Amino acid sequence: MKLNLLSCDAQRPDKRAIANCITEISIHGNASLSNELTEILLDGDAVDIEVGDKNSGSALRALRKLDVDYEIVE
């Protein structure tokens, strides 16, 4: 499943928590890439990630908990 991470609405976003979440849920996740994607997301640009089907439910819950807005692409 592909997700388009649109924005983060948290008043004080936790960059480390968002990067760790992206690393854990993304199929191609590594710490360096996740940190870079987090910076892009917090700068206001959308980010595409691919999530494994077995992780989809927990991934969506984790993103909602971090106040990350997303849309499901596939």
Short mmCIF file of N, CA and C in Angstrom, two decimals:
data_model
loop_
_atom_site.label_atom_id
_atom_site.label_comp_id
_atom_site.label_asym_id
_atom_site.label_seq_id
_atom_site.Cartn_x
_atom_site.Cartn_y
_atom_site.Cartn_z
N MET A 1 0.85 -1.17 0.00
CA MET A 1 0.00 0.00 0.00
C MET A 1 0.90 1.24 0.00
N LYS A 2 0.53 2.21 -0.80
CA LYS A 2 1.28 3.46 -0.86
C LYS A 2 0.52 4.54 -0.10
N LEU A 3 1.27 5.33 0.66
CA LEU A 3 0.71 6.45 1.40
C LEU A 3 1.37 7.73 0.95
N ASN A 4 0.58 8.77 0.91
CA ASN A 4 1.08 10.10 0.64
C ASN A 4 0.95 10.87 1.95
N LEU A 5 2.07 11.15 2.59
CA LEU A 5 2.06 11.92 3.84
C LEU A 5 1.96 13.39 3.45
N LEU A 6 0.89 14.04 3.87
CA LEU A 6 0.58 15.39 3.40
C LEU A 6 1.17 16.48 4.29
N SER A 7 0.95 16.35 5.60
CA SER A 7 1.42 17.38 6.52
C SER A 7 1.39 16.86 7.94
N CYS A 8 1.95 17.63 8.85
CA CYS A 8 1.91 17.30 10.26
C CYS A 8 1.26 18.48 10.98
N ASP A 9 0.13 18.21 11.65
CA ASP A 9 -0.63 19.27 12.31
C ASP A 9 -0.28 19.46 13.77
N ALA A 10 0.71 18.74 14.27
CA ALA A 10 1.08 18.87 15.68
C ALA A 10 1.64 20.26 15.94
N GLN A 11 1.32 20.80 17.10
CA GLN A 11 1.80 22.13 17.46
C GLN A 11 3.33 22.14 17.56
N ARG A 12 3.87 21.10 18.19
CA ARG A 12 5.33 20.93 18.29
C ARG A 12 5.66 19.53 17.83
N PRO A 13 5.85 19.32 16.53
CA PRO A 13 6.07 17.97 16.01
C PRO A 13 7.36 17.35 16.54
N ASP A 14 7.31 16.09 16.88
CA ASP A 14 8.45 15.34 17.37
C ASP A 14 9.16 14.71 16.17
N LYS A 15 10.21 15.37 15.69
CA LYS A 15 10.91 14.91 14.49
C LYS A 15 11.44 13.49 14.64
N ARG A 16 12.00 13.20 15.80
CA ARG A 16 12.57 11.87 16.01
C ARG A 16 11.50 10.79 15.98
N ALA A 17 10.37 11.05 16.61
CA ALA A 17 9.27 10.07 16.63
C ALA A 17 8.71 9.85 15.23
N ILE A 18 8.57 10.91 14.46
CA ILE A 18 8.05 10.78 13.10
C ILE A 18 9.04 9.99 12.23
N ALA A 19 10.33 10.31 12.35
CA ALA A 19 11.34 9.59 11.57
C ALA A 19 11.38 8.11 11.96
N ASN A 20 11.28 7.81 13.25
CA ASN A 20 11.26 6.42 13.70
C ASN A 20 10.03 5.69 13.17
N CYS A 21 8.90 6.37 13.16
CA CYS A 21 7.67 5.78 12.65
C CYS A 21 7.82 5.45 11.17
N ILE A 22 8.35 6.39 10.40
CA ILE A 22 8.55 6.15 8.96
C ILE A 22 9.50 4.98 8.74
N THR A 23 10.56 4.90 9.54
CA THR A 23 11.52 3.79 9.42
C THR A 23 10.84 2.46 9.68
N GLU A 24 10.00 2.40 10.71
CA GLU A 24 9.36 1.15 11.09
C GLU A 24 8.28 0.70 10.11
N ILE A 25 7.52 1.63 9.54
CA ILE A 25 6.39 1.23 8.71
C ILE A 25 6.72 1.12 7.23
N SER A 26 7.76 1.79 6.79
CA SER A 26 8.11 1.81 5.38
C SER A 26 8.83 0.53 4.96
N ILE A 27 8.51 0.04 3.79
CA ILE A 27 9.18 -1.15 3.26
C ILE A 27 10.66 -0.85 3.00
N HIS A 28 10.95 0.32 2.49
CA HIS A 28 12.32 0.69 2.13
C HIS A 28 12.94 1.60 3.18
N GLY A 29 12.46 1.56 4.40
CA GLY A 29 12.88 2.50 5.41
C GLY A 29 14.27 2.25 5.97
N ASN A 30 15.03 3.30 6.04
CA ASN A 30 16.27 3.30 6.81
C ASN A 30 16.33 4.65 7.53
N ALA A 31 17.13 4.74 8.55
CA ALA A 31 17.14 5.92 9.41
C ALA A 31 17.50 7.19 8.65
N SER A 32 18.48 7.12 7.79
CA SER A 32 18.92 8.30 7.06
C SER A 32 17.82 8.83 6.13
N LEU A 33 17.22 7.94 5.38
CA LEU A 33 16.14 8.32 4.47
C LEU A 33 14.93 8.85 5.25
N SER A 34 14.62 8.20 6.36
CA SER A 34 13.47 8.62 7.17
C SER A 34 13.68 10.02 7.75
N ASN A 35 14.88 10.33 8.19
CA ASN A 35 15.17 11.67 8.69
C ASN A 35 14.99 12.71 7.59
N GLU A 36 15.46 12.39 6.41
CA GLU A 36 15.33 13.29 5.27
C GLU A 36 13.86 13.50 4.90
N LEU A 37 13.08 12.41 4.86
CA LEU A 37 11.66 12.51 4.54
C LEU A 37 10.90 13.30 5.60
N THR A 38 11.29 13.15 6.86
CA THR A 38 10.66 13.91 7.94
C THR A 38 10.90 15.40 7.77
N GLU A 39 12.11 15.78 7.43
CA GLU A 39 12.42 17.19 7.20
C GLU A 39 11.58 17.75 6.05
N ILE A 40 11.47 16.99 4.98
CA ILE A 40 10.67 17.41 3.83
C ILE A 40 9.21 17.59 4.24
N LEU A 41 8.67 16.62 4.99
CA LEU A 41 7.29 16.68 5.45
C LEU A 41 7.06 17.90 6.34
N LEU A 42 7.96 18.16 7.26
CA LEU A 42 7.78 19.29 8.19
C LEU A 42 8.01 20.64 7.51
N ASP A 43 8.68 20.64 6.37
CA ASP A 43 8.84 21.86 5.59
C ASP A 43 7.60 22.19 4.78
N GLY A 44 6.63 21.25 4.74
CA GLY A 44 5.36 21.51 4.08
C GLY A 44 5.14 20.79 2.77
N ASP A 45 6.07 19.94 2.36
CA ASP A 45 5.91 19.19 1.12
C ASP A 45 5.41 17.78 1.42
N ALA A 46 4.66 17.21 0.50
CA ALA A 46 4.14 15.85 0.65
C ALA A 46 5.25 14.84 0.41
N VAL A 47 5.12 13.68 1.06
CA VAL A 47 6.10 12.61 0.96
C VAL A 47 5.36 11.30 0.67
N ASP A 48 5.87 10.51 -0.28
CA ASP A 48 5.30 9.20 -0.61
C ASP A 48 6.12 8.11 0.06
N ILE A 49 5.43 7.17 0.71
CA ILE A 49 6.10 6.00 1.27
C ILE A 49 5.28 4.76 0.92
N GLU A 50 5.94 3.61 0.94
CA GLU A 50 5.25 2.34 0.69
C GLU A 50 5.26 1.53 1.97
N VAL A 51 4.08 1.04 2.33
CA VAL A 51 3.89 0.30 3.58
C VAL A 51 3.48 -1.13 3.24
N GLY A 52 4.04 -2.09 3.95
CA GLY A 52 3.65 -3.48 3.76
C GLY A 52 2.22 -3.70 4.23
N ASP A 53 1.52 -4.60 3.57
CA ASP A 53 0.11 -4.85 3.90
C ASP A 53 -0.09 -5.32 5.34
N LYS A 54 0.85 -6.08 5.87
CA LYS A 54 0.69 -6.58 7.23
C LYS A 54 0.85 -5.47 8.27
N ASN A 55 1.49 -4.36 7.90
CA ASN A 55 1.70 -3.25 8.82
C ASN A 55 0.70 -2.12 8.63
N SER A 56 -0.21 -2.24 7.70
CA SER A 56 -1.03 -1.10 7.31
C SER A 56 -1.89 -0.55 8.45
N GLY A 57 -2.54 -1.39 9.21
CA GLY A 57 -3.40 -0.91 10.29
C GLY A 57 -2.62 -0.19 11.38
N SER A 58 -1.52 -0.79 11.82
CA SER A 58 -0.72 -0.16 12.87
C SER A 58 -0.01 1.09 12.34
N ALA A 59 0.34 1.08 11.05
CA ALA A 59 0.99 2.25 10.47
C ALA A 59 0.06 3.46 10.47
N LEU A 60 -1.18 3.24 10.09
CA LEU A 60 -2.14 4.34 10.06
C LEU A 60 -2.43 4.87 11.46
N ARG A 61 -2.52 3.99 12.44
CA ARG A 61 -2.73 4.42 13.83
C ARG A 61 -1.54 5.24 14.32
N ALA A 62 -0.33 4.79 14.02
CA ALA A 62 0.87 5.50 14.46
C ALA A 62 0.94 6.89 13.84
N LEU A 63 0.60 7.01 12.57
CA LEU A 63 0.62 8.31 11.91
C LEU A 63 -0.42 9.24 12.50
N ARG A 64 -1.62 8.74 12.79
CA ARG A 64 -2.66 9.57 13.40
C ARG A 64 -2.23 10.04 14.78
N LYS A 65 -1.57 9.19 15.52
CA LYS A 65 -1.10 9.55 16.87
C LYS A 65 -0.09 10.69 16.81
N LEU A 66 0.70 10.73 15.75
CA LEU A 66 1.70 11.79 15.57
C LEU A 66 1.13 13.01 14.86
N ASP A 67 -0.17 13.04 14.61
CA ASP A 67 -0.86 14.14 13.92
C ASP A 67 -0.35 14.34 12.50
N VAL A 68 -0.01 13.26 11.83
CA VAL A 68 0.42 13.32 10.44
C VAL A 68 -0.79 13.03 9.56
N ASP A 69 -1.12 13.97 8.68
CA ASP A 69 -2.21 13.78 7.73
C ASP A 69 -1.69 12.99 6.54
N TYR A 70 -2.49 12.06 6.06
CA TYR A 70 -2.07 11.20 4.96
C TYR A 70 -3.26 10.89 4.07
N GLU A 71 -2.93 10.39 2.88
CA GLU A 71 -3.97 9.84 2.01
C GLU A 71 -3.43 8.52 1.45
N ILE A 72 -4.34 7.58 1.26
CA ILE A 72 -3.97 6.28 0.73
C ILE A 72 -4.01 6.36 -0.78
N VAL A 73 -2.88 6.05 -1.41
CA VAL A 73 -2.77 6.13 -2.87
C VAL A 73 -3.18 4.79 -3.48
N GLU A 74 -2.69 3.69 -2.95
CA GLU A 74 -3.03 2.36 -3.44
C GLU A 74 -3.41 1.48 -2.29
#
